[in-house]
Amino acid sequence: MLSHLFRSVVGVLAAGSLVFPFEGGFISLFDGKTLKGWIYVGEGTNGYHAQEGILICPDHETGNLFSEQEYADFVLRFEFRLEEGSNNGLAIRSPLRNDAHLTGMEIQILDDGASRYRGILKPTQYHGSLYGVFPAKSGYLKPVGEWNQQEVRVEGSRVRVTLNGTVILDADLSTVSDPAVLKAHPGLRRSSGHVGFLGHKSRVEFRHIEIKELPTP
C-alpha cells in the first residue's frame, strides 16, 4: 500500500500537474524519443515527431498517427497542450484510414474557446465530444499553453472522457438509433481498432501517453 502511494506521489511531482491516480496495468505507447510503435497514414511526409519527451503534431500536418496494436476495451491516458485555435482528434477503435472520424470514432481535441470557432461549432464539435454523435460538457480546458490531462475509457458500448478530473462525456453507443447517424458514422459499430491522433493543420503536443487493456466479455 505504501509503495503504491509513493509511486502515485512521485508521478504527480514528476509531471508537475498530473491528476491521474495511481493504477496498475498501464503501458506506455510513446517512448519520448521515437515514433516506434506508431503507423502514419496520410499524404506526403510524416510530420509527427518526438522532441524532449513530447509527441508533436505540427501546424501543417493533415495525416493520422495510429498505434500499431489494435485495442477493444481500454483506458487511455495522456496529456496534451494546445495553441490558439488548435484542432486535432483522438481516434478510437479505428481502421488505418484517413477518414477515421467516420470509419472509426473521433474524440475531439480542440481549443473550442478560440475566436475563430465562435458561433460556428455544433454541440458535437466541442472538445471531448464524440465527433458528430455525442456532445461533451465544455468549459473544462485549461488556458492555452498549459498541459491538460485526459482519460478516455472505452468499455463495450460505453465511452467516457475525463478532462482534468471532470467527466465531460459519458456516452452509450448502443443508444444511437438514427439511421442517418449510423450511416454517416459506420465506425460506431466497431468493437476494436487502433487509437491515434488526427492532424488538422494545427500544432498540438502530447506526452505521457499510456494505455491499459480491459478484459472483454
mmCIF file of C-alpha atoms in Angstrom:
data_model
loop_
_atom_site.group_PDB
_atom_site.id
_atom_site.type_symbol
_atom_site.label_atom_id
_atom_site.label_comp_id
_atom_site.label_asym_id
_atom_site.label_seq_id
_atom_site.Cartn_x
_atom_site.Cartn_y
_atom_site.Cartn_z
ATOM 1 C CA MET A 1 0.000 0.000 0.000
ATOM 2 C CA LEU A 2 2.766 2.449 0.914
ATOM 3 C CA SER A 3 4.686 1.645 -2.267
ATOM 4 C CA HIS A 4 1.592 2.351 -4.366
ATOM 5 C CA LEU A 5 1.085 5.665 -2.584
ATOM 6 C CA PHE A 6 4.722 6.579 -3.064
ATOM 7 C CA ARG A 7 4.592 5.823 -6.784
ATOM 8 C CA SER A 8 1.435 7.924 -7.111
ATOM 9 C CA VAL A 9 3.042 10.904 -5.374
ATOM 10 C CA VAL A 10 6.207 10.579 -7.432
ATOM 11 C CA GLY A 11 4.136 10.546 -10.621
ATOM 12 C CA VAL A 12 2.400 13.747 -9.616
ATOM 13 C CA LEU A 13 5.640 15.507 -8.736
ATOM 14 C CA ALA A 14 7.435 14.342 -11.877
ATOM 15 C CA ALA A 15 4.696 15.531 -14.195
ATOM 16 C CA GLY A 16 4.073 18.733 -12.299
ATOM 17 C CA SER A 17 0.295 18.629 -12.514
ATOM 18 C CA LEU A 18 -0.875 15.067 -13.118
ATOM 19 C CA VAL A 19 -4.334 14.373 -11.729
ATOM 20 C CA PHE A 20 -4.375 10.659 -12.589
ATOM 21 C CA PRO A 21 -4.479 8.411 -9.516
ATOM 22 C CA PHE A 22 -2.050 5.531 -9.459
ATOM 23 C CA GLU A 23 -3.445 2.466 -11.182
ATOM 24 C CA GLY A 24 -1.518 -0.593 -12.258
ATOM 25 C CA GLY A 25 -1.634 -2.275 -15.646
ATOM 26 C CA PHE A 26 -0.821 0.694 -17.877
ATOM 27 C CA ILE A 27 1.864 0.520 -20.554
ATOM 28 C CA SER A 28 3.473 3.437 -22.355
ATOM 29 C CA LEU A 29 2.624 3.980 -26.034
ATOM 30 C CA PHE A 30 5.295 6.635 -26.560
ATOM 31 C CA ASP A 31 8.959 6.312 -25.610
ATOM 32 C CA GLY A 32 9.531 10.071 -25.755
ATOM 33 C CA LYS A 33 12.269 9.774 -28.370
ATOM 34 C CA THR A 34 10.926 7.982 -31.460
ATOM 35 C CA LEU A 35 7.710 7.007 -33.222
ATOM 36 C CA LYS A 36 8.347 3.333 -32.582
ATOM 37 C CA GLY A 37 5.030 1.524 -32.247
ATOM 38 C CA TRP A 38 3.140 4.003 -34.432
ATOM 39 C CA ILE A 39 1.908 3.901 -38.042
ATOM 40 C CA TYR A 40 1.443 7.003 -40.187
ATOM 41 C CA VAL A 41 -1.482 7.217 -42.615
ATOM 42 C CA GLY A 42 -1.630 10.269 -44.836
ATOM 43 C CA GLU A 43 -0.435 12.010 -47.940
ATOM 44 C CA GLY A 44 3.076 13.395 -48.137
ATOM 45 C CA THR A 45 5.743 13.174 -45.453
ATOM 46 C CA ASN A 46 5.021 12.248 -41.864
ATOM 47 C CA GLY A 47 5.398 15.459 -39.877
ATOM 48 C CA TYR A 48 4.805 13.986 -36.437
ATOM 49 C CA HIS A 49 7.994 13.913 -34.389
ATOM 50 C CA ALA A 50 9.362 13.407 -30.906
ATOM 51 C CA GLN A 51 11.169 16.151 -29.070
ATOM 52 C CA GLU A 52 12.281 16.058 -25.428
ATOM 53 C CA GLY A 53 9.596 13.614 -24.361
ATOM 54 C CA ILE A 54 6.820 15.276 -26.349
ATOM 55 C CA LEU A 55 4.970 13.940 -29.392
ATOM 56 C CA ILE A 56 4.356 16.896 -31.689
ATOM 57 C CA CYS A 57 1.752 17.223 -34.418
ATOM 58 C CA PRO A 58 2.951 20.291 -36.360
ATOM 59 C CA ASP A 59 0.747 23.007 -37.801
ATOM 60 C CA HIS A 60 0.983 21.683 -41.374
ATOM 61 C CA GLU A 61 0.103 18.057 -40.654
ATOM 62 C CA THR A 62 -3.108 16.539 -42.002
ATOM 63 C CA GLY A 63 -2.206 12.860 -41.621
ATOM 64 C CA ASN A 64 -3.108 10.420 -38.878
ATOM 65 C CA LEU A 65 -0.733 8.660 -36.490
ATOM 66 C CA PHE A 66 -2.060 5.321 -35.228
ATOM 67 C CA SER A 67 -0.906 2.756 -32.706
ATOM 68 C CA GLU A 68 0.431 -0.392 -34.325
ATOM 69 C CA GLN A 69 -1.637 -2.505 -31.977
ATOM 70 C CA GLU A 70 -5.415 -2.681 -32.027
ATOM 71 C CA TYR A 71 -7.494 -2.364 -28.879
ATOM 72 C CA ALA A 72 -11.049 -3.333 -27.981
ATOM 73 C CA ASP A 73 -11.798 -2.230 -24.406
ATOM 74 C CA PHE A 74 -9.217 0.021 -22.782
ATOM 75 C CA VAL A 75 -8.363 3.068 -20.707
ATOM 76 C CA LEU A 76 -6.138 5.602 -22.453
ATOM 77 C CA ARG A 77 -4.428 8.403 -20.557
ATOM 78 C CA PHE A 78 -2.417 11.270 -21.980
ATOM 79 C CA GLU A 79 -1.573 14.927 -21.584
ATOM 80 C CA PHE A 80 -1.963 17.491 -24.345
ATOM 81 C CA ARG A 81 -1.139 21.149 -24.868
ATOM 82 C CA LEU A 82 -2.967 23.446 -27.283
ATOM 83 C CA GLU A 83 -2.117 26.658 -29.059
ATOM 84 C CA GLU A 84 -4.668 29.304 -30.022
ATOM 85 C CA GLY A 85 -7.247 27.574 -32.237
ATOM 86 C CA SER A 86 -5.565 24.151 -32.126
ATOM 87 C CA ASN A 87 -7.568 21.338 -33.698
ATOM 88 C CA ASN A 88 -6.819 17.616 -33.537
ATOM 89 C CA GLY A 89 -8.640 14.426 -32.713
ATOM 90 C CA LEU A 90 -8.235 11.158 -30.855
ATOM 91 C CA ALA A 91 -9.131 8.120 -32.944
ATOM 92 C CA ILE A 92 -10.545 5.123 -31.089
ATOM 93 C CA ARG A 93 -11.375 1.660 -32.479
ATOM 94 C CA SER A 94 -10.289 2.954 -35.856
ATOM 95 C CA PRO A 95 -9.107 1.291 -39.049
ATOM 96 C CA LEU A 96 -5.891 2.579 -40.616
ATOM 97 C CA ARG A 97 -7.637 5.208 -42.730
ATOM 98 C CA ASN A 98 -7.652 8.956 -43.263
ATOM 99 C CA ASP A 99 -11.399 9.144 -42.569
ATOM 100 C CA ALA A 100 -11.051 7.764 -39.047
ATOM 101 C CA HIS A 101 -13.635 10.256 -37.763
ATOM 102 C CA LEU A 102 -16.255 8.257 -39.675
ATOM 103 C CA THR A 103 -14.910 4.738 -40.228
ATOM 104 C CA GLY A 104 -13.681 4.659 -36.636
ATOM 105 C CA MET A 105 -14.605 7.152 -33.934
ATOM 106 C CA GLU A 106 -13.064 10.515 -33.099
ATOM 107 C CA ILE A 107 -12.923 12.261 -29.741
ATOM 108 C CA GLN A 108 -12.481 15.974 -30.429
ATOM 109 C CA ILE A 109 -9.275 17.716 -29.302
ATOM 110 C CA LEU A 110 -9.968 21.387 -29.837
ATOM 111 C CA ASP A 111 -9.371 24.859 -28.433
ATOM 112 C CA ASP A 112 -13.110 25.407 -28.657
ATOM 113 C CA GLY A 113 -12.875 28.799 -26.964
ATOM 114 C CA ALA A 114 -10.832 30.323 -29.793
ATOM 115 C CA SER A 115 -12.361 33.306 -31.554
ATOM 116 C CA ARG A 116 -12.181 31.565 -34.936
ATOM 117 C CA TYR A 117 -14.723 28.970 -33.756
ATOM 118 C CA ARG A 118 -17.120 31.376 -32.066
ATOM 119 C CA GLY A 119 -20.684 30.839 -33.229
ATOM 120 C CA ILE A 120 -19.865 28.094 -35.735
ATOM 121 C CA LEU A 121 -19.365 24.949 -33.637
ATOM 122 C CA LYS A 122 -22.087 22.356 -33.410
ATOM 123 C CA PRO A 123 -22.668 20.789 -29.954
ATOM 124 C CA THR A 124 -20.873 17.600 -31.069
ATOM 125 C CA GLN A 125 -17.753 19.523 -32.150
ATOM 126 C CA TYR A 126 -16.614 20.875 -28.782
ATOM 127 C CA HIS A 127 -13.577 19.401 -27.088
ATOM 128 C CA GLY A 128 -14.173 15.902 -25.750
ATOM 129 C CA SER A 129 -17.225 15.250 -27.909
ATOM 130 C CA LEU A 130 -17.586 12.059 -29.889
ATOM 131 C CA TYR A 131 -17.469 13.861 -33.217
ATOM 132 C CA GLY A 132 -20.836 14.196 -34.910
ATOM 133 C CA VAL A 133 -22.639 11.958 -32.409
ATOM 134 C CA PHE A 134 -22.409 12.834 -28.696
ATOM 135 C CA PRO A 135 -21.689 16.312 -27.236
ATOM 136 C CA ALA A 136 -19.328 16.809 -24.302
ATOM 137 C CA LYS A 137 -19.630 19.317 -21.486
ATOM 138 C CA SER A 138 -17.491 22.376 -22.249
ATOM 139 C CA GLY A 139 -15.557 24.756 -20.032
ATOM 140 C CA TYR A 140 -13.003 22.372 -18.515
ATOM 141 C CA LEU A 141 -9.960 23.011 -20.721
ATOM 142 C CA LYS A 142 -7.016 24.760 -19.120
ATOM 143 C CA PRO A 143 -5.811 28.039 -20.670
ATOM 144 C CA VAL A 144 -3.971 27.752 -23.987
ATOM 145 C CA GLY A 145 -0.334 26.837 -23.423
ATOM 146 C CA GLU A 146 -0.966 24.770 -20.278
ATOM 147 C CA TRP A 147 -0.973 20.986 -20.121
ATOM 148 C CA ASN A 148 -4.328 19.208 -19.901
ATOM 149 C CA GLN A 149 -4.812 15.657 -18.613
ATOM 150 C CA GLN A 150 -7.343 13.420 -20.312
ATOM 151 C CA GLU A 151 -8.552 9.884 -19.749
ATOM 152 C CA VAL A 152 -10.693 8.009 -22.266
ATOM 153 C CA ARG A 153 -12.348 4.809 -21.104
ATOM 154 C CA VAL A 154 -13.868 2.584 -23.786
ATOM 155 C CA GLU A 155 -15.685 -0.447 -22.461
ATOM 156 C CA GLY A 156 -18.266 -2.308 -24.521
ATOM 157 C CA SER A 157 -20.672 0.298 -25.861
ATOM 158 C CA ARG A 158 -19.648 2.886 -23.258
ATOM 159 C CA VAL A 159 -17.266 5.769 -23.950
ATOM 160 C CA ARG A 160 -16.303 8.045 -21.073
ATOM 161 C CA VAL A 161 -13.988 11.065 -21.291
ATOM 162 C CA THR A 162 -12.500 12.666 -18.194
ATOM 163 C CA LEU A 163 -10.740 16.014 -18.649
ATOM 164 C CA ASN A 164 -8.644 17.473 -15.833
ATOM 165 C CA GLY A 165 -10.535 15.389 -13.301
ATOM 166 C CA THR A 166 -14.071 16.076 -14.588
ATOM 167 C CA VAL A 167 -16.172 13.639 -16.617
ATOM 168 C CA ILE A 168 -17.201 15.611 -19.700
ATOM 169 C CA LEU A 169 -18.626 12.760 -21.780
ATOM 170 C CA ASP A 170 -20.372 9.553 -20.757
ATOM 171 C CA ALA A 171 -21.978 8.032 -23.833
ATOM 172 C CA ASP A 172 -23.573 4.706 -24.670
ATOM 173 C CA LEU A 173 -23.051 3.818 -28.319
ATOM 174 C CA SER A 174 -25.898 1.316 -28.214
ATOM 175 C CA THR A 175 -28.400 4.156 -27.807
ATOM 176 C CA VAL A 176 -27.671 5.550 -31.279
ATOM 177 C CA SER A 177 -30.633 4.566 -33.434
ATOM 178 C CA ASP A 178 -30.933 7.347 -36.006
ATOM 179 C CA PRO A 179 -30.366 5.648 -39.401
ATOM 180 C CA ALA A 180 -28.749 8.792 -40.826
ATOM 181 C CA VAL A 181 -26.200 8.957 -37.989
ATOM 182 C CA LEU A 182 -25.418 5.243 -38.227
ATOM 183 C CA LYS A 183 -24.933 5.525 -41.970
ATOM 184 C CA ALA A 184 -22.661 8.557 -41.659
ATOM 185 C CA HIS A 185 -20.655 7.006 -38.801
ATOM 186 C CA PRO A 186 -20.241 3.280 -39.519
ATOM 187 C CA GLY A 187 -17.354 3.227 -37.037
ATOM 188 C CA LEU A 188 -19.867 3.298 -34.188
ATOM 189 C CA ARG A 189 -20.398 -0.413 -34.797
ATOM 190 C CA ARG A 190 -16.720 -1.325 -34.461
ATOM 191 C CA SER A 191 -15.686 -3.335 -31.415
ATOM 192 C CA SER A 192 -11.916 -2.864 -31.808
ATOM 193 C CA GLY A 193 -9.300 -0.940 -33.745
ATOM 194 C CA HIS A 194 -6.356 1.414 -33.450
ATOM 195 C CA VAL A 195 -6.016 4.523 -31.309
ATOM 196 C CA GLY A 196 -4.303 7.564 -32.731
ATOM 197 C CA PHE A 197 -4.050 11.281 -33.330
ATOM 198 C CA LEU A 198 -5.673 13.055 -36.265
ATOM 199 C CA GLY A 199 -3.877 16.054 -37.719
ATOM 200 C CA HIS A 200 -5.926 19.104 -38.725
ATOM 201 C CA LYS A 201 -3.256 21.630 -39.764
ATOM 202 C CA SER A 202 -2.565 22.930 -36.280
ATOM 203 C CA ARG A 203 0.089 22.265 -33.688
ATOM 204 C CA VAL A 204 -0.820 20.079 -30.732
ATOM 205 C CA GLU A 205 1.628 18.479 -28.306
ATOM 206 C CA PHE A 206 1.155 15.185 -26.433
ATOM 207 C CA ARG A 207 3.050 13.430 -23.652
ATOM 208 C CA HIS A 208 2.685 10.663 -21.034
ATOM 209 C CA ILE A 209 0.620 8.531 -23.424
ATOM 210 C CA GLU A 210 -0.296 5.233 -21.768
ATOM 211 C CA ILE A 211 -2.937 2.580 -22.170
ATOM 212 C CA LYS A 212 -4.438 -0.250 -20.164
ATOM 213 C CA GLU A 213 -6.367 -3.023 -21.858
ATOM 214 C CA LEU A 214 -9.571 -4.122 -20.178
ATOM 215 C CA PRO A 215 -10.969 -7.655 -20.291
ATOM 216 C CA THR A 216 -13.735 -8.065 -22.839
ATOM 217 C CA PRO A 217 -16.875 -10.088 -22.083
#
